[in-house]
C-alpha positions as a Markdown table, in Angstrom:
| # | Residue | x | y | z |
|---|---|---|---|---|
| 1 | Met | -6.6 | 26.5 | 5.2 |
| 2 | Ala | -11.0 | 26.5 | 5.9 |
| 3 | Arg | -11.0 | 26.1 | 2.3 |
| 4 | Tyr | -8.8 | 23.2 | 2.0 |
| 5 | Arg | -11.4 | 21.1 | 5.4 |
| 6 | Thr | -14.3 | 22.7 | 3.3 |
| 7 | Trp | -13.1 | 20.6 | -0.5 |
| 8 | Val | -11.6 | 17.6 | 1.6 |
| 9 | Gly | -15.4 | 17.1 | 3.3 |
| 10 | Ile | -16.8 | 18.2 | -0.2 |
| 11 | Ala | -14.9 | 15.5 | -2.0 |
| 12 | Val | -14.9 | 13.2 | 0.7 |
| 13 | Ala | -19.0 | 13.0 | 0.8 |
| 14 | Gly | -18.6 | 12.5 | -2.8 |
| 15 | Ala | -16.6 | 10.0 | -3.1 |
| 16 | Leu | -18.3 | 8.0 | -0.3 |
| 17 | Cys | -21.7 | 8.9 | -2.1 |
| 18 | Ala | -21.0 | 8.0 | -5.1 |
| 19 | Ser | -18.5 | 4.7 | -4.2 |
| 20 | Leu | -21.9 | 3.8 | -3.1 |
| 21 | Ala | -24.0 | 2.6 | -5.9 |
| 22 | Gly | -25.9 | 5.6 | -6.0 |
| 23 | Cys | -27.2 | 6.9 | -1.8 |
| 24 | Ser | -30.7 | 6.4 | -1.7 |
| 25 | Ser | -31.4 | 4.8 | -4.5 |
| 26 | Thr | -30.2 | 1.7 | -3.8 |
| 27 | Gly | -31.4 | 1.1 | -0.2 |
| 28 | Gly | -30.2 | -0.7 | 3.2 |
| 29 | Lys | -27.3 | -0.4 | 4.3 |
| 30 | Arg | -25.8 | 1.2 | 1.2 |
| 31 | Ala | -27.7 | 4.0 | 1.5 |
| 32 | Glu | -27.3 | 4.1 | 5.7 |
| 33 | Asp | -24.0 | 4.8 | 5.0 |
| 34 | Ala | -23.9 | 6.9 | 2.6 |
| 35 | Arg | -26.1 | 9.3 | 4.5 |
| 36 | Lys | -24.5 | 9.1 | 7.2 |
| 37 | Ala | -21.7 | 10.3 | 4.8 |
| 38 | Ala | -23.5 | 13.4 | 3.9 |
| 39 | Ala | -24.6 | 14.5 | 7.2 |
| 40 | Ala | -21.5 | 14.3 | 8.1 |
| 41 | Gln | -20.9 | 16.6 | 5.6 |
| 42 | Gly | -16.2 | 16.1 | 6.6 |
| 43 | Arg | -16.4 | 17.5 | 9.6 |
| 44 | Ala | -14.5 | 16.8 | 12.2 |
| 45 | Ala | -15.7 | 14.5 | 15.0 |
| 46 | Val | -12.9 | 16.0 | 17.3 |
| 47 | Asp | -12.1 | 19.7 | 18.8 |
| 48 | Thr | -8.2 | 19.3 | 18.8 |
| 49 | Pro | -5.8 | 21.9 | 17.1 |
| 50 | Arg | -5.6 | 21.6 | 13.8 |
| 51 | Trp | -2.6 | 20.3 | 13.5 |
| 52 | Thr | -0.5 | 19.5 | 10.1 |
| 53 | Phe | 0.5 | 16.2 | 8.6 |
| 54 | Ala | 2.5 | 15.7 | 5.5 |
| 55 | Met | 3.1 | 11.7 | 4.0 |
| 56 | Ile | 5.8 | 12.0 | 1.7 |
| 57 | Thr | 5.2 | 7.8 | -0.2 |
| 58 | His | 8.1 | 6.3 | -2.3 |
| 59 | Ser | 4.7 | 5.3 | -5.6 |
| 60 | Gly | 5.8 | 6.2 | -9.0 |
| 61 | Asp | 3.0 | 8.7 | -11.2 |
| 62 | Gly | 0.0 | 6.3 | -11.7 |
| 63 | Asp | 0.0 | 3.3 | -9.1 |
| 64 | Thr | -3.2 | 2.7 | -8.4 |
| 65 | Phe | -1.8 | 1.9 | -4.7 |
| 66 | Trp | -0.8 | 4.3 | -3.1 |
| 67 | Asp | -4.2 | 5.3 | -4.4 |
| 68 | Ile | -5.4 | 3.8 | -1.7 |
| 69 | Val | -2.9 | 3.8 | 0.7 |
| 70 | Gln | -3.4 | 8.2 | 0.0 |
| 71 | Ser | -7.5 | 7.4 | 0.4 |
| 72 | Gly | -7.7 | 6.1 | 4.2 |
| 73 | Ala | -5.4 | 8.5 | 4.7 |
| 74 | Glu | -7.5 | 12.2 | 3.8 |
| 75 | Gln | -10.6 | 10.5 | 5.0 |
| 76 | Ala | -8.9 | 10.0 | 9.0 |
| 77 | Ala | -7.2 | 13.4 | 8.7 |
| 78 | Val | -11.0 | 14.6 | 8.0 |
| 79 | Lys | -11.7 | 12.7 | 11.4 |
| 80 | Asp | -9.4 | 13.7 | 13.9 |
| 81 | Asn | -9.2 | 17.9 | 12.3 |
| 82 | Ile | -5.6 | 17.1 | 10.1 |
| 83 | Asn | -4.4 | 19.3 | 7.7 |
| 84 | Phe | -2.8 | 16.6 | 5.5 |
| 85 | Leu | -0.2 | 16.6 | 2.9 |
| 86 | Tyr | 0.5 | 14.5 | 0.5 |
| 87 | Ser | 3.5 | 14.2 | -2.1 |
| 88 | His | 5.5 | 11.7 | -3.5 |
| 89 | Asp | 8.5 | 10.9 | -5.8 |
| 90 | Asp | 10.1 | 7.6 | -6.7 |
| 91 | Glu | 13.3 | 8.1 | -7.0 |
| 92 | Ala | 14.7 | 8.4 | -3.0 |
| 93 | Gln | 16.9 | 11.7 | -3.5 |
| 94 | Gln | 13.4 | 13.8 | -4.4 |
| 95 | Gln | 11.5 | 11.8 | -2.1 |
| 96 | Ala | 14.4 | 12.5 | 0.5 |
| 97 | Gln | 13.6 | 16.3 | 0.0 |
| 98 | Leu | 10.4 | 15.9 | -0.1 |
| 99 | Val | 11.2 | 15.5 | 3.4 |
| 100 | Asp | 13.6 | 17.6 | 4.6 |
| 101 | Ala | 11.0 | 20.2 | 2.4 |
| 102 | Ala | 8.2 | 18.9 | 5.4 |
| 103 | Val | 10.5 | 19.1 | 7.8 |
| 104 | Asp | 11.2 | 23.0 | 7.5 |
| 105 | Lys | 7.3 | 24.2 | 6.9 |
| 106 | Gly | 7.8 | 22.8 | 10.1 |
| 107 | Val | 4.4 | 20.1 | 10.1 |
| 108 | Asp | 4.2 | 18.5 | 13.1 |
| 109 | Gly | 3.8 | 15.1 | 12.3 |
| 110 | Ile | 5.7 | 13.0 | 9.7 |
| 111 | Ile | 4.3 | 9.1 | 7.7 |
| 112 | Val | 7.8 | 8.4 | 5.1 |
| 113 | Thr | 8.3 | 5.1 | 2.9 |
| 114 | Leu | 11.7 | 3.4 | 4.0 |
| 115 | Ala | 11.6 | 2.1 | 0.2 |
| 116 | Lys | 15.5 | 3.0 | 0.0 |
| 117 | Pro | 16.0 | 3.2 | 3.4 |
| 118 | Asp | 19.8 | 4.2 | 3.2 |
| 119 | Ala | 19.4 | 7.5 | 1.0 |
| 120 | Met | 15.9 | 8.5 | 3.2 |
| 121 | Lys | 18.2 | 8.2 | 7.2 |
| 122 | Ala | 19.5 | 11.5 | 6.2 |
| 123 | Ala | 15.6 | 13.6 | 6.0 |
| 124 | Val | 14.5 | 11.1 | 8.4 |
| 125 | Ala | 17.1 | 11.9 | 11.1 |
| 126 | Arg | 16.8 | 15.4 | 10.6 |
| 127 | Ala | 12.9 | 15.2 | 10.8 |
| 128 | Val | 13.0 | 13.6 | 14.5 |
| 129 | Lys | 15.7 | 15.9 | 15.7 |
| 130 | Ala | 13.4 | 18.8 | 14.9 |
| 131 | Gly | 10.9 | 17.4 | 17.1 |
| 132 | Ile | 8.3 | 16.3 | 14.3 |
| 133 | Pro | 7.8 | 12.9 | 14.7 |
| 134 | Val | 7.9 | 10.5 | 12.4 |
| 135 | Ile | 5.4 | 7.4 | 11.3 |
| 136 | Thr | 7.0 | 5.1 | 8.8 |
| 137 | Val | 4.9 | 2.5 | 6.8 |
| 138 | Asn | 4.6 | 0.2 | 3.9 |
| 139 | Ser | 8.5 | -0.9 | 3.8 |
| 140 | Gly | 10.9 | 0.0 | 5.9 |
| 141 | Ser | 10.2 | -2.1 | 9.1 |
| 142 | Ala | 14.0 | -3.7 | 9.7 |
| 143 | Glu | 15.0 | 0.5 | 9.9 |
| 144 | Ser | 11.9 | 2.6 | 11.3 |
| 145 | Lys | 13.3 | 1.6 | 14.3 |
| 146 | Glu | 16.8 | 2.7 | 14.1 |
| 147 | Phe | 16.2 | 5.6 | 12.3 |
| 148 | Gly | 13.2 | 7.3 | 14.7 |
| 149 | Ala | 9.7 | 6.3 | 14.1 |
| 150 | Leu | 7.5 | 5.8 | 16.6 |
| 151 | Thr | 6.1 | 2.7 | 14.9 |
| 152 | His | 5.8 | 1.1 | 11.2 |
| 153 | Ile | 2.8 | 0.0 | 9.9 |
| 154 | Gly | 2.2 | -2.2 | 7.2 |
| 155 | Gln | 3.0 | -5.7 | 6.9 |
| 156 | Asp | 6.5 | -7.8 | 7.0 |
| 157 | Glu | 7.8 | -8.3 | 3.8 |
| 158 | Thr | 9.3 | -11.4 | 3.9 |
| 159 | Ile | 7.1 | -12.8 | 6.6 |
| 160 | Ala | 4.1 | -11.8 | 3.5 |
| 161 | Gly | 6.7 | -14.2 | 1.4 |
| 162 | Arg | 7.5 | -17.0 | 3.1 |
| 163 | Ala | 2.8 | -17.3 | 3.3 |
| 164 | Val | 3.4 | -17.3 | -0.2 |
| 165 | Gly | 6.5 | -19.7 | -0.9 |
| 166 | Glu | 3.3 | -22.0 | 1.2 |
| 167 | Glu | 0.5 | -21.6 | -0.7 |
| 168 | Leu | 2.6 | -22.7 | -3.6 |
| 169 | Asn | 3.2 | -25.7 | -1.6 |
| 170 | Glu | -0.3 | -26.6 | -1.1 |
| 171 | Arg | -1.1 | -25.9 | -4.5 |
| 172 | Gly | 1.8 | -27.9 | -5.8 |
| 173 | Lys | 4.0 | -25.5 | -7.8 |
| 174 | Lys | 7.0 | -26.2 | -8.4 |
| 175 | Arg | 8.7 | -23.9 | -10.3 |
| 176 | Ala | 8.4 | -20.0 | -9.9 |
| 177 | Val | 9.1 | -16.3 | -10.9 |
| 178 | Cys | 9.2 | -13.6 | -8.4 |
| 179 | Val | 8.5 | -10.6 | -10.7 |
| 180 | Leu | 10.4 | -7.6 | -9.5 |
| 181 | His | 8.8 | -4.3 | -10.8 |
| 182 | Glu | 11.1 | -1.6 | -9.2 |
| 183 | Gln | 15.5 | -1.9 | -8.7 |
| 184 | Gly | 17.0 | -1.4 | -4.9 |
| 185 | Asn | 13.4 | -1.8 | -3.4 |
| 186 | Val | 14.0 | -3.3 | -0.3 |
| 187 | Gly | 10.5 | -4.6 | 0.8 |
| 188 | His | 10.8 | -6.4 | -2.8 |
| 189 | Glu | 13.5 | -7.7 | -2.6 |
| 190 | Gln | 12.4 | -9.2 | 0.5 |
| 191 | Arg | 9.2 | -10.9 | -0.6 |
| 192 | Cys | 10.8 | -12.8 | -3.0 |
| 193 | Ala | 14.0 | -14.0 | -0.3 |
| 194 | Gly | 10.6 | -14.8 | 1.8 |
| 195 | Leu | 9.7 | -17.1 | -0.9 |
| 196 | Lys | 12.7 | -18.8 | -1.5 |
| 197 | Glu | 12.8 | -19.7 | 2.5 |
| 198 | Thr | 9.6 | -21.1 | 2.3 |
| 199 | Phe | 9.2 | -22.7 | -1.1 |
| 200 | Glu | 9.9 | -26.4 | -1.7 |
| 201 | Gly | 10.2 | -25.9 | -5.9 |
| 202 | Thr | 12.6 | -23.7 | -7.6 |
| 203 | Val | 12.4 | -19.4 | -7.7 |
| 204 | Gln | 13.6 | -17.1 | -10.4 |
| 205 | Asn | 13.6 | -13.2 | -10.2 |
| 206 | Leu | 12.9 | -11.7 | -12.9 |
| 207 | Tyr | 13.5 | -7.7 | -12.4 |
| 208 | Val | 11.2 | -5.8 | -15.2 |
| 209 | Thr | 11.1 | -1.8 | -15.6 |
| 210 | Gly | 7.9 | -1.6 | -13.8 |
| 211 | Thr | 6.9 | 2.0 | -15.3 |
| 212 | Asn | 7.1 | 0.9 | -18.5 |
| 213 | Met | 3.9 | -1.6 | -19.0 |
| 214 | Pro | 4.9 | -2.9 | -22.6 |
| 215 | Asp | 8.2 | -3.7 | -21.6 |
| 216 | Val | 6.5 | -5.8 | -18.2 |
| 217 | Gln | 4.8 | -7.7 | -20.1 |
| 218 | Ser | 7.2 | -8.4 | -23.0 |
| 219 | Ala | 9.6 | -9.7 | -20.5 |
| 220 | Leu | 7.5 | -11.7 | -18.7 |
| 221 | Glu | 6.1 | -13.2 | -21.9 |
| 222 | Ala | 9.7 | -14.2 | -22.6 |
| 223 | Lys | 11.2 | -16.0 | -19.8 |
| 224 | Leu | 7.6 | -17.5 | -20.3 |
| 225 | Gln | 8.3 | -18.5 | -23.5 |
| 226 | Ser | 12.2 | -20.0 | -22.5 |
| 227 | Asp | 11.4 | -21.6 | -19.5 |
| 228 | Thr | 8.0 | -23.6 | -20.3 |
| 229 | Ala | 8.9 | -25.5 | -16.4 |
| 230 | Val | 7.3 | -22.0 | -15.1 |
| 231 | Asp | 3.9 | -23.5 | -13.1 |
| 232 | Ala | 3.9 | -20.1 | -11.4 |
| 233 | Val | 3.9 | -16.1 | -11.9 |
| 234 | Val | 4.7 | -14.1 | -8.7 |
| 235 | Thr | 4.3 | -10.3 | -9.4 |
| 236 | Leu | 4.5 | -7.7 | -7.0 |
| 237 | Gly | 2.3 | -5.4 | -7.4 |
| 238 | Ala | -1.5 | -5.2 | -8.2 |
| 239 | Pro | -1.2 | -4.3 | -11.5 |
| 240 | Tyr | 1.1 | -6.2 | -12.8 |
| 241 | Ala | -1.1 | -8.7 | -12.2 |
| 242 | Asp | -3.4 | -8.0 | -15.3 |
| 243 | Thr | 0.2 | -8.0 | -17.7 |
| 244 | Ala | 1.0 | -10.2 | -16.5 |
| 245 | Val | -2.2 | -12.9 | -17.6 |
| 246 | Lys | -1.5 | -10.9 | -20.5 |
| 247 | Ala | 2.5 | -12.6 | -21.1 |
| 248 | Lys | 0.9 | -15.2 | -20.3 |
| 249 | Glu | -1.5 | -15.5 | -22.6 |
| 250 | Ser | 0.7 | -14.4 | -25.0 |
| 251 | Ala | 3.4 | -17.2 | -24.8 |
| 252 | Gly | 0.4 | -20.2 | -24.3 |
| 253 | Ser | 1.6 | -20.3 | -20.9 |
| 254 | Ala | 0.2 | -22.6 | -18.2 |
| 255 | Ala | 1.4 | -21.3 | -15.5 |
| 256 | Glu | -0.3 | -19.8 | -12.8 |
| 257 | Ile | -0.7 | -16.0 | -12.0 |
| 258 | Asp | -0.5 | -14.6 | -8.1 |
| 259 | Thr | 0.1 | -11.2 | -7.2 |
| 260 | Phe | 1.1 | -9.1 | -3.9 |
| 261 | Asp | -1.8 | -6.7 | -3.5 |
| 262 | Leu | -4.8 | -6.2 | -4.4 |
| 263 | Asn | -7.4 | -4.1 | -6.3 |
| 264 | Ala | -10.5 | -4.2 | -8.0 |
| 265 | Lys | -9.2 | -6.0 | -11.2 |
| 266 | Val | -7.0 | -8.1 | -9.5 |
| 267 | Ala | -10.9 | -9.2 | -7.6 |
| 268 | Ala | -12.4 | -9.9 | -10.7 |
| 269 | Gly | -9.9 | -11.9 | -11.5 |
| 270 | Leu | -9.6 | -14.1 | -8.3 |
| 271 | Thr | -13.3 | -14.2 | -8.8 |
| 272 | Ala | -13.0 | -15.6 | -12.6 |
| 273 | Gly | -10.0 | -18.0 | -12.2 |
| 274 | Thr | -7.3 | -15.7 | -14.2 |
| 275 | Leu | -5.2 | -15.3 | -10.6 |
| 276 | Gly | -4.5 | -18.0 | -8.6 |
| 277 | Phe | -4.1 | -16.0 | -5.0 |
| 278 | Ala | -3.7 | -12.7 | -3.5 |
| 279 | Val | -1.4 | -11.3 | -0.7 |
| 280 | Asp | -3.5 | -8.4 | 0.8 |
| 281 | Gln | -1.4 | -5.6 | 3.2 |
| 282 | Gln | -4.3 | -3.4 | 3.4 |
| 283 | Pro | -3.0 | 0.3 | 2.0 |
| 284 | Tyr | -6.1 | 1.7 | 3.4 |
| 285 | Leu | -4.9 | 1.0 | 6.7 |
| 286 | Gln | -1.8 | 1.5 | 6.2 |
| 287 | Gly | -2.8 | 5.2 | 5.4 |
| 288 | Tyr | -5.7 | 5.2 | 8.1 |
| 289 | Gln | -3.6 | 3.8 | 10.6 |
| 290 | Ala | -0.4 | 6.5 | 10.2 |
| 291 | Val | -2.6 | 9.7 | 11.1 |
| 292 | Asp | -5.1 | 7.9 | 13.3 |
| 293 | Leu | -1.7 | 7.1 | 15.8 |
| 294 | Leu | 0.2 | 10.5 | 14.6 |
| 295 | Trp | -3.2 | 12.2 | 15.9 |
| 296 | Leu | -3.5 | 9.8 | 18.6 |
| 297 | Tyr | 0.2 | 10.3 | 19.8 |
| 298 | Arg | -0.1 | 14.4 | 19.3 |
| 299 | Tyr | -3.5 | 14.5 | 21.5 |
| 300 | Asn | -2.4 | 11.5 | 24.2 |
| 301 | Ala | 1.6 | 10.8 | 23.3 |
| 302 | Asp | -0.2 | 7.2 | 22.3 |
| 303 | Val | 2.5 | 5.1 | 21.1 |
| 304 | Leu | 1.3 | 1.1 | 19.2 |
| 305 | Gly | 3.7 | -1.3 | 19.0 |
| 306 | Gly | 6.2 | -0.6 | 22.1 |
| 307 | Gly | 8.4 | 0.7 | 19.1 |
| 308 | Gly | 7.7 | -2.5 | 16.5 |
| 309 | Pro | 5.7 | -3.0 | 13.8 |
| 310 | Val | 2.2 | -3.0 | 13.7 |
| 311 | Leu | 1.4 | -5.8 | 10.7 |
| 312 | Thr | -1.4 | -4.6 | 8.4 |
| 313 | Gly | -1.3 | -8.6 | 7.0 |
| 314 | Pro | -0.7 | -10.9 | 4.9 |
| 315 | Gln | -3.6 | -11.8 | 4.8 |
| 316 | Ile | -4.3 | -14.2 | 1.0 |
| 317 | Ile | -7.3 | -13.9 | -0.7 |
| 318 | Thr | -8.2 | -17.0 | -3.3 |
| 319 | Lys | -11.9 | -17.1 | -5.2 |
| 320 | Asp | -13.6 | -17.5 | -2.4 |
| 321 | Gln | -12.9 | -14.6 | -0.5 |
| 322 | Ala | -12.9 | -12.2 | -3.6 |
| 323 | Pro | -16.9 | -11.8 | -4.0 |
| 324 | Ala | -17.5 | -10.4 | -0.8 |
| 325 | Leu | -14.8 | -7.8 | -1.1 |
| 326 | Ala | -15.2 | -6.6 | -4.3 |
| 327 | Glu | -17.4 | -3.9 | -3.5 |
| 328 | Tyr | -14.7 | -2.2 | -1.7 |
| 329 | Thr | -12.4 | -2.3 | -3.9 |
| 330 | Glu | -14.0 | -1.1 | -6.3 |
| 331 | Arg | -14.9 | 1.7 | -4.2 |
| 332 | Gly | -11.3 | 1.9 | -3.8 |
| 333 | Thr | -10.8 | 1.1 | 0.5 |
| 334 | Arg | -9.4 | -2.7 | -0.4 |
C-alpha cells in the first residue's frame, strides 16, 4: 500500500511538473505552482484512515475523456489519503461485474457511471446493501437517487442538449446532425433529445461505431455528401470533433462542426476557427469531486446536493474563451 502511495505521489508531482512547462525554467506563477507540487511530494493533507475507493466507468480503451476524469480523481485521492482503484469496461455486463468485484473486496466507497443503467442496477444495489457508499458520475443522473447513490456529479445531459440547440439557433443554423458514437448510452440519447427540444431547425441522429474512427469518418462523410443542406454537425465527444472536421473537408461540406467536451485539440480547433463551439462538462471536476465527496461522507457524513445531481456543466466554450483554457487542456485537467 505504501508503495502505491509513493508511486502516485511521484506520478502526480511529475505530471504537474512536466505539464507546467519545465517548472523552474519558466518562472512566474507556473514555476511557483510547480515548486509547491514538488514540495508536497504527493503527501496527503489529512491523517484520516487510508480508505479504499473504487471508480468503475463505462470508458472504452483509449478514450481520452476518461483520462481527465481519472486524473482529477487521483489528485483528490492523494490529498485525501485514499487508496484509489480505477477500472473500466464499455460493455455494461462487464462493468457491472467490476462493481461486484469491488463489493467483494470490501472497498470503502464506489464511484460508478450509469451509461446503461438497467444493466448496472443490480450491481449498485448490491453495493448499497453491503453498506458501501456509492456516488454516480457523468451519466445516470435520473437513476442515481433511485438506485441508492448518495449523489450524482455531472451535467444534466438533457439540459446540455437544450443549450446546444439554443446556441445553434443564435448561429442561424437550420439543419443539424447529432452524431452518437455509443449505442445504448442514455446520456447520448438525452443530449440529442435535448437538442431537438430547443433547436428551431431539423435534427437527424447519426449512429456510428465510436470504437472505429475510420468508420466514423466515412459514415459522416457519406451523410454530408448525400445531404448538402446540413449546416451543423454536433459530435458527442471531443475525440470525434477532429474526425468530423476531416469528414467535412473530404465531403466538401460547409457545415459547422460543434462538439461536446473539451481537450487540447478542441481548444486549438476553436481558436483556429475549424470548430464552432464546445460544451464543457469539466470531467476533471467530476473525478476530483467524486473522491472528495466520498471522503467527506466517510469523515463527516456530509452529502452534497441533498441527494440530487451536483452539476458540473454545461459551459459553452467558443473562440473567445478557448485560448484562456488551452494550457489547462494541454496538462489534461480541462
